[in-house]
Coordinates of C-alpha atoms and ligand atoms in Angstrom, one line a residue:
X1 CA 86.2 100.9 95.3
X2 CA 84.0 99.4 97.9
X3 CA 86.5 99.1 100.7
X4 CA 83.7 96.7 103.0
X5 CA 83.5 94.7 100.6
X6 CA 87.2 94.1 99.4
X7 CA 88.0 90.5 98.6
X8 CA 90.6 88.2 100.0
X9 CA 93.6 87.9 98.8
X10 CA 94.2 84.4 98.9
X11 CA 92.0 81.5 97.9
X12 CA 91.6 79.1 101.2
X13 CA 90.5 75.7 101.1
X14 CA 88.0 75.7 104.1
X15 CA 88.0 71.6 104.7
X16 CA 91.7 70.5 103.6
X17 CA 94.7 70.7 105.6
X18 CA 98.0 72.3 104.3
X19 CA 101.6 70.8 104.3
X20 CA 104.2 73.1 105.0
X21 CA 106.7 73.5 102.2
X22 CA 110.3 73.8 103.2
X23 CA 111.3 77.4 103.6
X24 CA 115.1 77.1 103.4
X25 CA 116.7 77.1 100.2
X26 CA 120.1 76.2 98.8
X27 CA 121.9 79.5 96.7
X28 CA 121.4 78.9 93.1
X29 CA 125.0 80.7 93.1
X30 CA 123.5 81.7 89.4
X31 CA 123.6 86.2 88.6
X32 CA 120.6 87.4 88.5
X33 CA 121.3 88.9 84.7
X34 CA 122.1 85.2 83.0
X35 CA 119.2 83.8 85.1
X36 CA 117.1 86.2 83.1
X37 CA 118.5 86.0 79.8
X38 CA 119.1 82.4 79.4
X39 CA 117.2 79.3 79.4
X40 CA 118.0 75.7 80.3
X41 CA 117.4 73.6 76.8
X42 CA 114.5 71.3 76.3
X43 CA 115.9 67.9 77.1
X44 CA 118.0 68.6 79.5
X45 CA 117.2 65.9 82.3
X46 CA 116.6 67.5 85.6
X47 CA 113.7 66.6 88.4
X48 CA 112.6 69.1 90.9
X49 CA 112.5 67.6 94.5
X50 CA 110.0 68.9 97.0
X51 CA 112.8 71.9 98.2
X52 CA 113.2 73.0 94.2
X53 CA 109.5 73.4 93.5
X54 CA 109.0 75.4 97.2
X55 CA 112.0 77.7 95.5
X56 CA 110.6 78.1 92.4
X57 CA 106.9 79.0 93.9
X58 CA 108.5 81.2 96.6
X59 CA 110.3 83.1 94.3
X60 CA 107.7 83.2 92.0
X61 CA 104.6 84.2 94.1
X62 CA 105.7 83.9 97.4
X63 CA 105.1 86.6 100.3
X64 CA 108.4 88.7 100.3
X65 CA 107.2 91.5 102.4
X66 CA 104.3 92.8 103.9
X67 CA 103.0 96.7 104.9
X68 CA 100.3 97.3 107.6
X69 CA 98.3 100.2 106.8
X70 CA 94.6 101.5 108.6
X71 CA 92.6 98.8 107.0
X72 CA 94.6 96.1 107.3
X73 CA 97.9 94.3 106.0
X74 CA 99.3 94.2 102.2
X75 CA 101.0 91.0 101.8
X76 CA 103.8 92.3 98.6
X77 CA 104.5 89.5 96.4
X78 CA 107.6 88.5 94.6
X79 CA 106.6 89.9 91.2
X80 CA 104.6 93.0 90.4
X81 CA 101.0 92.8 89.9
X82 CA 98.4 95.8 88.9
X83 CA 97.0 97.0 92.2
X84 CA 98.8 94.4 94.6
X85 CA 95.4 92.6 94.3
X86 CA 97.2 89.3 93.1
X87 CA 94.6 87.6 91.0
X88 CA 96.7 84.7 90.1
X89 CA 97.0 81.0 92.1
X90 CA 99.2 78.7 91.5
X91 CA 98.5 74.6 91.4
X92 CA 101.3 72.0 90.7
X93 CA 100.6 68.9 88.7
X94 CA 103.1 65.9 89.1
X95 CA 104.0 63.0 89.3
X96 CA 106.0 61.3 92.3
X97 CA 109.2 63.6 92.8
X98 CA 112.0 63.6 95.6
X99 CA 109.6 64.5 98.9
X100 CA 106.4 64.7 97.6
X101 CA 103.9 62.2 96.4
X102 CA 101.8 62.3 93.1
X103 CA 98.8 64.8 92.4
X104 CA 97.3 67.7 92.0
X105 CA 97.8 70.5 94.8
X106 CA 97.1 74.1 95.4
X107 CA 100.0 76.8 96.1
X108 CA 99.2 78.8 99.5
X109 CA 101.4 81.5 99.3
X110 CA 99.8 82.8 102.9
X111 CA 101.2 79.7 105.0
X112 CA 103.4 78.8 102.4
X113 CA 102.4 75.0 101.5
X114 CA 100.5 72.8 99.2
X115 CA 97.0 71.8 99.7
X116 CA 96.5 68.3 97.8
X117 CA 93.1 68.5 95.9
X118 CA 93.9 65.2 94.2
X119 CA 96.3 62.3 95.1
X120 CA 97.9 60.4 91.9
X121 CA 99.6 60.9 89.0
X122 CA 97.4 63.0 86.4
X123 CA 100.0 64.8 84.5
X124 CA 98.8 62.8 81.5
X125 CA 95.5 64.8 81.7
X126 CA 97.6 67.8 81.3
X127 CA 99.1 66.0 78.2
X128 CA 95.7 65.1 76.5
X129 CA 95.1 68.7 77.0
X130 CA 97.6 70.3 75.3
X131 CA 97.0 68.1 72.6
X132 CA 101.1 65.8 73.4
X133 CA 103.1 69.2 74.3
X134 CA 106.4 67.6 74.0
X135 CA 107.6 69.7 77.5
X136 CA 104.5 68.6 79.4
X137 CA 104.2 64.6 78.6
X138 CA 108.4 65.3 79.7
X139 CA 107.8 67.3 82.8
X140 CA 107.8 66.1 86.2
X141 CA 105.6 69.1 87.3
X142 CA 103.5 71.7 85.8
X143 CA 102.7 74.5 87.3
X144 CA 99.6 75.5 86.3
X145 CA 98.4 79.5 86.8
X146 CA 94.5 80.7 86.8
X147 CA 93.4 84.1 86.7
X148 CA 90.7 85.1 89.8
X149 CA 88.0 87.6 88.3
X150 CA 86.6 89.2 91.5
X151 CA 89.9 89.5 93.1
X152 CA 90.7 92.1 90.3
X153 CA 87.9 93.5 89.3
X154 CA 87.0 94.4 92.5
X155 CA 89.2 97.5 91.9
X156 CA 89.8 97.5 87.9
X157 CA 86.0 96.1 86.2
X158 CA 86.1 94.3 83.0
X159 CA 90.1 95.9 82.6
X160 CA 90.7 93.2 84.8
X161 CA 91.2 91.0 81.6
X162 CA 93.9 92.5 80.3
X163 CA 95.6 92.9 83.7
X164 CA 95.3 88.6 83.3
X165 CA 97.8 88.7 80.5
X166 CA 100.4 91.6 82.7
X167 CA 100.4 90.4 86.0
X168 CA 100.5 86.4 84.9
X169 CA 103.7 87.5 82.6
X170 CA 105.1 89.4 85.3
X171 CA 104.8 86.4 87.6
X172 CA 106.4 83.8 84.6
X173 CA 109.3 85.9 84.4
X174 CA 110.1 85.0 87.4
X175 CA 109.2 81.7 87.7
X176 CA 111.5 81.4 84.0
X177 CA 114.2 83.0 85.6
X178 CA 114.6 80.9 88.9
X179 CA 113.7 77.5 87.2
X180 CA 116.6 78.3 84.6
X181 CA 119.1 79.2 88.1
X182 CA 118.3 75.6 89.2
X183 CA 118.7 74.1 86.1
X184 CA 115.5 73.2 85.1
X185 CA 114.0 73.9 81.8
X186 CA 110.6 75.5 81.8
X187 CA 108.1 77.1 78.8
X188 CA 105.2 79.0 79.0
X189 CA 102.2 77.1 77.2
X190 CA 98.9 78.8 76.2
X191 CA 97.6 76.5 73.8
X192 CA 95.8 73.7 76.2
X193 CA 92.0 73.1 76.2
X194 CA 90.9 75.3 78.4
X195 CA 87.8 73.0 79.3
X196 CA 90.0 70.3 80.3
X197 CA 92.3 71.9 82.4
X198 CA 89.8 73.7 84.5
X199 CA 88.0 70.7 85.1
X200 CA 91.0 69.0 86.5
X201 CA 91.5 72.0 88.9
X202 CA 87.7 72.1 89.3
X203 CA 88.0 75.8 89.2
X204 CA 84.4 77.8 89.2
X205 CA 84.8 78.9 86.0
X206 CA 82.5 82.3 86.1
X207 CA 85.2 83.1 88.6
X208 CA 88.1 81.6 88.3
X209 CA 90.3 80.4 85.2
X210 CA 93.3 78.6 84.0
X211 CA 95.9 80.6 81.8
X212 CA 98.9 79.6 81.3
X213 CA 100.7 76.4 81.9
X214 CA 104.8 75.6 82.6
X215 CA 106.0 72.0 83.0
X216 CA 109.3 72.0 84.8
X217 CA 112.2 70.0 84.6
X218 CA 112.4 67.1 82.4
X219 CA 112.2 63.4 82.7
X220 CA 113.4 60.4 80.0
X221 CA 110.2 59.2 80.3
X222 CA 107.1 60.9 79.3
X223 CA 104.4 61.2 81.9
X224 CA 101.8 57.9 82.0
X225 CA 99.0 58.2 79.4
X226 CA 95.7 60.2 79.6
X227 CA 93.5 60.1 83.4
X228 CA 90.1 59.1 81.7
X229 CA 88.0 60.3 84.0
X230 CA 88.2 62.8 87.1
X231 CA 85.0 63.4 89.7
X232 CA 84.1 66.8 90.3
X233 CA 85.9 67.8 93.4
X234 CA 83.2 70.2 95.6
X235 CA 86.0 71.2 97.3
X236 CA 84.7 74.4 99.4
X237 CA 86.7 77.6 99.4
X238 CA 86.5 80.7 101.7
X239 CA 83.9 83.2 99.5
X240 CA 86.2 85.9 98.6
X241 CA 84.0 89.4 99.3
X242 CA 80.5 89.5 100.8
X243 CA 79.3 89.9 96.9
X244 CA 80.9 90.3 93.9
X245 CA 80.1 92.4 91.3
X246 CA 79.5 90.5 87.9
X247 CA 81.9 92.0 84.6
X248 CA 80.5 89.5 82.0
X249 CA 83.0 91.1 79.0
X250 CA 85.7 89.2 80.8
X251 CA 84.1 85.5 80.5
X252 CA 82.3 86.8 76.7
X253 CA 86.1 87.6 75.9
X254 CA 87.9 84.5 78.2
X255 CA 85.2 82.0 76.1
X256 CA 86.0 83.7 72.8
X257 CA 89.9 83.0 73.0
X258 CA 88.8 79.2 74.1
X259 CA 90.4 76.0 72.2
X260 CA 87.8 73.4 72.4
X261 CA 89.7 70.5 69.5
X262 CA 92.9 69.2 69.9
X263 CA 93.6 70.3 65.9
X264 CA 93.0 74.2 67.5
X265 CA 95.8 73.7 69.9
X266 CA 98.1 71.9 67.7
X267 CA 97.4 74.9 64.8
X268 CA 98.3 77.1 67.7
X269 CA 101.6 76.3 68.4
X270 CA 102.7 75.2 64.8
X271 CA 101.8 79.0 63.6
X272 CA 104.9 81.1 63.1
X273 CA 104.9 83.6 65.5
X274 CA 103.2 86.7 63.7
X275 CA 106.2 89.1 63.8
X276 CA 106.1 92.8 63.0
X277 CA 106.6 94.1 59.6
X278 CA 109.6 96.2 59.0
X279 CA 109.4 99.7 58.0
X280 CA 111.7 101.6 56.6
X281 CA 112.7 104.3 58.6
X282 CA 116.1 106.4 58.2
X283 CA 116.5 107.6 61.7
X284 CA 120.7 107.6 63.4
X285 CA 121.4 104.6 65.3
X286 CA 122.9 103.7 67.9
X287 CA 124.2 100.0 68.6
X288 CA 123.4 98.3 72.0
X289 CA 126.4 98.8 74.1
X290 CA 125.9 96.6 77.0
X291 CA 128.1 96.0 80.1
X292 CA 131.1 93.5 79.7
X293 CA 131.0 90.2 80.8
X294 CA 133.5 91.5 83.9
X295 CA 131.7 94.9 84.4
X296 CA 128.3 92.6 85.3
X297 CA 127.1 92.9 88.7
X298 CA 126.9 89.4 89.8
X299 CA 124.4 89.4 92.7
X300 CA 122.2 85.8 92.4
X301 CA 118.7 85.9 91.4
X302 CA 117.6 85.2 95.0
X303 CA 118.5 88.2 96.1
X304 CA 117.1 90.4 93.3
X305 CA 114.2 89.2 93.1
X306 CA 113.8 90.0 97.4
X307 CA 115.1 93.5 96.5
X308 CA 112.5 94.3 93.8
X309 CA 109.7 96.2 94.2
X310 CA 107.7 99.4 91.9
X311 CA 109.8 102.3 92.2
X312 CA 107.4 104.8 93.8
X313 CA 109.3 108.0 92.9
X314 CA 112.0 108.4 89.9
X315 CA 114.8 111.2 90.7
X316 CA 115.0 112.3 86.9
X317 CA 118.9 111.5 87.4
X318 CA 120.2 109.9 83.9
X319 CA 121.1 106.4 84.0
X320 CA 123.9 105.7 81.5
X321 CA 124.0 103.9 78.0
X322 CA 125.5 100.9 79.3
X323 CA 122.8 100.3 81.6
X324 CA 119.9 100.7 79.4
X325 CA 121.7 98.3 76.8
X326 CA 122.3 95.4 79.6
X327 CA 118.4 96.0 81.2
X328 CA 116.9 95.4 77.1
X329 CA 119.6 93.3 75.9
X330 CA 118.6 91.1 78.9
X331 CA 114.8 91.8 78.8
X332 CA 114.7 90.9 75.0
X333 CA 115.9 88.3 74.2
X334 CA 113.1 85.9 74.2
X335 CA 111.8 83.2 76.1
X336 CA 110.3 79.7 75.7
X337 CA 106.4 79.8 74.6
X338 CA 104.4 77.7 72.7
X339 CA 103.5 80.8 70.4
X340 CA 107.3 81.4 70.3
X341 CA 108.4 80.1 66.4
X342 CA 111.0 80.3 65.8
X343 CA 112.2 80.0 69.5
X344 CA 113.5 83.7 70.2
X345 CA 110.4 85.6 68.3
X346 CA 108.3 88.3 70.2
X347 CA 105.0 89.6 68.8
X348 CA 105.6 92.6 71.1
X349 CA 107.7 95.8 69.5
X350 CA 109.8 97.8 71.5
X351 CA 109.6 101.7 72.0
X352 CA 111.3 104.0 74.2
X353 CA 110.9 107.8 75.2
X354 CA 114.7 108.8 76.6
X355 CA 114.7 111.1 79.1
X356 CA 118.0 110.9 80.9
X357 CA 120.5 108.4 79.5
X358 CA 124.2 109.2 79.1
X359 CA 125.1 109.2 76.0
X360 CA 122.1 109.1 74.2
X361 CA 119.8 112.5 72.9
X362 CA 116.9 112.2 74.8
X363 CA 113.9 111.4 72.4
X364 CA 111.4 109.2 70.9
X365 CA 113.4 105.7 70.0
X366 CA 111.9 102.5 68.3
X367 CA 114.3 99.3 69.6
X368 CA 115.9 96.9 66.5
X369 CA 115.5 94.2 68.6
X370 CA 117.3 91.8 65.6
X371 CA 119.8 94.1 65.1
X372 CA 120.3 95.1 68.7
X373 CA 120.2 99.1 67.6
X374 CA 118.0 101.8 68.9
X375 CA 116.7 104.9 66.0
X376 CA 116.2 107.9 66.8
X377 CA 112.7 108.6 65.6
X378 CA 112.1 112.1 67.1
X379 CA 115.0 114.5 69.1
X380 CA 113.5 116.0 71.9
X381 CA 112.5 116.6 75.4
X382 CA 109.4 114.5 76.1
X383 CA 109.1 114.5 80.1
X384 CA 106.0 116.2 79.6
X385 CA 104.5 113.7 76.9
X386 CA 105.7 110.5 78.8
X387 CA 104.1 111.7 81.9
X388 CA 100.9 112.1 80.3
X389 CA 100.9 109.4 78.3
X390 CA 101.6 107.1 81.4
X391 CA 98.1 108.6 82.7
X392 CA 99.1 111.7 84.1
X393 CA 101.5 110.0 86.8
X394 CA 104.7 111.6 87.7
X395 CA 106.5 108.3 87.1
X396 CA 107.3 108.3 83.6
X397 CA 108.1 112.1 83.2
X398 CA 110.9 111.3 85.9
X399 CA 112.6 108.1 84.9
X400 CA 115.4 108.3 82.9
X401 CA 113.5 106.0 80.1
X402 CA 110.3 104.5 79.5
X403 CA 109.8 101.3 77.5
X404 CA 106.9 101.0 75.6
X405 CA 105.9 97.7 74.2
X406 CA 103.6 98.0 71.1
X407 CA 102.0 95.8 68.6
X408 CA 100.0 94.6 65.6
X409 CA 97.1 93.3 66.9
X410 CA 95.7 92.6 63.6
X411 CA 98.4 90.3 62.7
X412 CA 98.5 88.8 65.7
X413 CA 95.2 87.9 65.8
X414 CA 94.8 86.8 62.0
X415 CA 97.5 84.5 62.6
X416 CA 96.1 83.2 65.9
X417 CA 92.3 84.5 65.8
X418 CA 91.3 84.9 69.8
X419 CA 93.7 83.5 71.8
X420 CA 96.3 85.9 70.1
X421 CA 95.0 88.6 72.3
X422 CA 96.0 86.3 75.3
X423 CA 99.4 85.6 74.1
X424 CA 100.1 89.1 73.3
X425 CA 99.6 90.6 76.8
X426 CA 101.2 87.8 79.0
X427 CA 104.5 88.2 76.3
X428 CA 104.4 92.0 77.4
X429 CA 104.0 90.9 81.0
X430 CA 106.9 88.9 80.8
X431 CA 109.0 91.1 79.5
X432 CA 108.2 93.6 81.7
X433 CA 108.9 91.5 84.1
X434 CA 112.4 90.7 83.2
X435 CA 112.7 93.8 83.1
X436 CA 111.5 95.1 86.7
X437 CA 114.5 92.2 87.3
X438 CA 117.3 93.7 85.2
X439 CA 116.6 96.9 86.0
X440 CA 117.5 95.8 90.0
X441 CA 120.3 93.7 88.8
X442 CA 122.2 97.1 87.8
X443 CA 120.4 99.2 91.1
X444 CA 118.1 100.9 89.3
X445 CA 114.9 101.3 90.0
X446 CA 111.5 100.2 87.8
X447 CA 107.6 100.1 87.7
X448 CA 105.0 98.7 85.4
X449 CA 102.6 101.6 84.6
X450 CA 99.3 102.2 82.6
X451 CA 98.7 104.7 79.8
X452 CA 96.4 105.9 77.7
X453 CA 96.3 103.9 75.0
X454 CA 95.4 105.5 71.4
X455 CA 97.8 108.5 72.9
X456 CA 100.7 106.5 72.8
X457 CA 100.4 105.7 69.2
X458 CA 99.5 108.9 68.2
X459 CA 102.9 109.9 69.8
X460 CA 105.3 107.0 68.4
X461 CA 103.3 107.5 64.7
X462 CA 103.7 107.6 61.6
X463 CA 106.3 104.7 62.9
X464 CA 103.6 102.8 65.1
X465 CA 100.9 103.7 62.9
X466 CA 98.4 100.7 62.9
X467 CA 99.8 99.3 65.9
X468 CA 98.2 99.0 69.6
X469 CA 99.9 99.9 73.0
X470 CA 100.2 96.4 75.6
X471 CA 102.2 97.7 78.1
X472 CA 104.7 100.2 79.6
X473 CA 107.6 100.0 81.7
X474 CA 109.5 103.1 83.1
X475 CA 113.2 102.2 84.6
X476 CA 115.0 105.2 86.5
X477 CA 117.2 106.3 89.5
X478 CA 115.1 105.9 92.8
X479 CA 113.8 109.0 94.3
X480 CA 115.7 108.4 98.4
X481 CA 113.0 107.7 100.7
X482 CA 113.5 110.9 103.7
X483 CA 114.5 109.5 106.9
X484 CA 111.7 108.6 109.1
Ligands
FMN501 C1 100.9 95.6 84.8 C2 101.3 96.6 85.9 C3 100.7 97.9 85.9 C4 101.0 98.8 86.9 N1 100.6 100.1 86.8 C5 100.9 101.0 87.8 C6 100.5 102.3 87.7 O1 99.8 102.7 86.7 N2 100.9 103.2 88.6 C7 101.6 102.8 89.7 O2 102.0 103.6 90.6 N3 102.0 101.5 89.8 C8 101.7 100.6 88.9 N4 102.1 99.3 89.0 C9 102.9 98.8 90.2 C10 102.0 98.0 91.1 O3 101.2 98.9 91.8 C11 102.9 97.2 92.1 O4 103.4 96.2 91.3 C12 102.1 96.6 93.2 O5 101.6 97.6 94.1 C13 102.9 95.6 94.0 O6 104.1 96.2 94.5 P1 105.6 95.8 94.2 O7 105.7 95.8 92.7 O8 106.4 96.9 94.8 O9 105.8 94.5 94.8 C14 101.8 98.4 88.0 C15 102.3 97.1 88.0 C16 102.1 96.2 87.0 C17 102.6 94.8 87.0

């Protein structure tokens, strides 16, 4: 990494002035564990004022601490993201809501307020692009999120792409969890033309892209017909590094997972959700044995979401049975997508290695997500294995479990072609990200990790023969920090 020439991690709008959002923000009185689990039904009415959408960005990409250190200040954001490096903006289409007018605006997470790039209601462009999504033309904001390049790849190359899909789906589980604690229903949507919407952001696209899409709330009346035609904005932005070094494979693979016809997008999200073959496997099981109803800690989403962070060190203590069951029984259970059908479908598979858990033989386990059972595929100590698979960190040999999520890229893609790839890393993301959340819901501690990839297969085969490794998670008592 070139430290001189390390890019900024906020986009600034040199020649447009910010308006402060409000910073204080009613309780959503909502526990953190139902705000992840559950979602707020399409068609529920519900309008975010100007207060509601500064909650739900806050909470979803907000500054929520900060850490000086020789070079400088890291400015920690409320969800996880690869590197702290925070590729991802945030703009808000709408229309006229409770304390804010009509447009399209920019989220500054640094001063915390909304730059307006265009005034007027242009949520029907959003519409046109995502060929009549039923929750957009109904929403009286979409949030729309872009992936920055440079901002990235400035430490991670041409990875960078896949980080797009991780750190985006890390971000949405928040933003999915805090919209559903205020009421408001909200869906991830990744079938939109990407042309379109990039053009209404007027986003460089050799460095900047949109990715994902989540209208928020929902109105009676669907949002006013198509915006015909939108001028090029030339709005000027800070440049983020001196130079920046060029990675085409990310825009080769961006433009290759492109929708450029209405029919593409609408074949998208009619496709059944490609899900993973069953295999038969005779492994003991052991049913999901979550936490009662009154056993649930019941600290609000708010708060959780303040306390998380990436566990830095695990203490190898074991966590018991009941928490691992609430943290994936949470984490699991779906969420609303566009490449979600039927609604609760995941392309992603669920493995674990067990280290430490009470009442369960530490091993190799593969998740029955329908069923809500874990098999046993392989007895055994695997501290050793996990840490190496997790790229030779200490982190995974020391949790008490790490939670691998696997799948068949081949399927996926055959059902989806390109985009596919998208889809299937941003679904990881986001259930990784539910599960950084449920983890701190029950006090334990939790960190997205990398790994070497084929390895991880190899170990979790014949079972996950054929498949590919998307992400890891590893959840585990927090190593004390020593007193200062
Ligand atoms: C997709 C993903 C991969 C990550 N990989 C690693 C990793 O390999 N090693 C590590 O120590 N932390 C890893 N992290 C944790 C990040 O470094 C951490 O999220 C970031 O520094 C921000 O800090 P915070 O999560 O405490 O807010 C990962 C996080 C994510 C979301």
């Amino acid at each position: 990494m070139d430290w001189s020439n390390q890019p900024l991690p906020f986009k600034i709008y040199s020649s447009l002035e910010v308006m402060r959002l409000p910073q204080e923000f009613p309780q959503t009185g909502v526990s953190s564990l139902s705000a992840i689990a559950d979602s707020i039904r399409p068609g529920t009415v519900g309008i975010p004022d100007l207060q509601t959408l500064a909650q739900v960005l806050y909470f979803s990409a907000g500054i929520t601490r900060t850490r000086k250190y020789p070079g400088g200040e890291i400015y920690f954001r409320a969800a996880s993201n690869t590197g702290a490096l925070y590729q991802f903006e945030l703009y808000v289409v709408c229309g006229d809501l409770p304390g804010l007018g009509a447009g399209v605006y920019h989220f500054s997470p640094a001063e915390f307020g909304l730059r307006k790039l265009r005034a007027g209601d242009y949520r029907g462009a959003l519409v046109h692009a995502t060929a009549d999504e039923e929750s957009v033309a109904h929403a009286p904001a979409t949030i729309v999120c872009t992936g920055t390049y440079w901002r990235n790849a400035w430490k991670y190359q041409a990875r960078t792409y896949r980080h797009f899909g991780w750190d985006n789906g890390t971000l949405l589980a928040n933003m999915l969890a805090i919209s559903s604690a205020r009421g408001l229903t909200s869906r991830v949507i990744m079938g939109f033309l990407d042309d379109e919407v990039n053009r209404l952001l007027d986003v460089d696209v050799e460095r900047e892209v949109a990715f994902s899409l989540v209208p928020i709330g929902w109105q009676s009346e669907p949002a006013p017909g198509p915006v015909p035609v939108y001028e090029p904005l030339g709005l000027e932005t800070v440049p983020l590094s001196q130079s920046e070094v060029d990675y085409p494979l990310m825009r080769t693979t961006h433009g290759a997972s492109s929708l450029a016809s209405a029919e593409e997008v609408r074949s998208w999200r009619e496709h059944p959700t490609p899900q993973p073959l069953p295999r038969e496997t005779a492994g003991d099981r052991f049913p999901l044995q979550p936490l009662s109803e009154e056993q649930m800690p019941r600290d609000p989403i708010e708060k959780i979401i303040l306390k998380r962070g990436s566990t830095r060190q695990f203490s190898r203590e074991s966590i018991s049975f009941a928490q691992l069951s609430t943290m994936l029984d949470v984490s699991s259970r779906g969420f609303p997508a566009d490449f979600h059908q039927p609604s609760h479908a995941l392309m992603n598979d669920i493995y674990l290695i067990v280290n430490a858990v009470d009442g369960l033989r530490p091993g190799a386990y593969y998740f029955h997500r329908e069923a809500r059972e874990l098999e046993l595929l392989q007895a055994g100590d695997f501290r050793l294995q996990a840490r190496f698979l997790g790229l030779d960190q200490d982190l995974p040999g020391d949790a008490a479990a790490n939670v691998f999520f696997l799948a068949d890229l081949p399927r996926v893609l055959n059902a989806y072609g390109n985009r596919g790839y998208r889809a299937v890393q941003l679904e990881s993301g986001v259930l990784g990200g539910k599960l950084y959340l449920g983890a701190y819901s029950l006090g334990i501690g939790a960190t997205g990790l990398t790994f070497y990839d084929d390895d991880v297969i190899k170990f979790f085969s014949p079972h996950a023969e054929g498949k590919s490794a998307i992400f890891l998670m590893c959840v585990g008592k927090k190593l004390p920090k020593p007193p200062k």
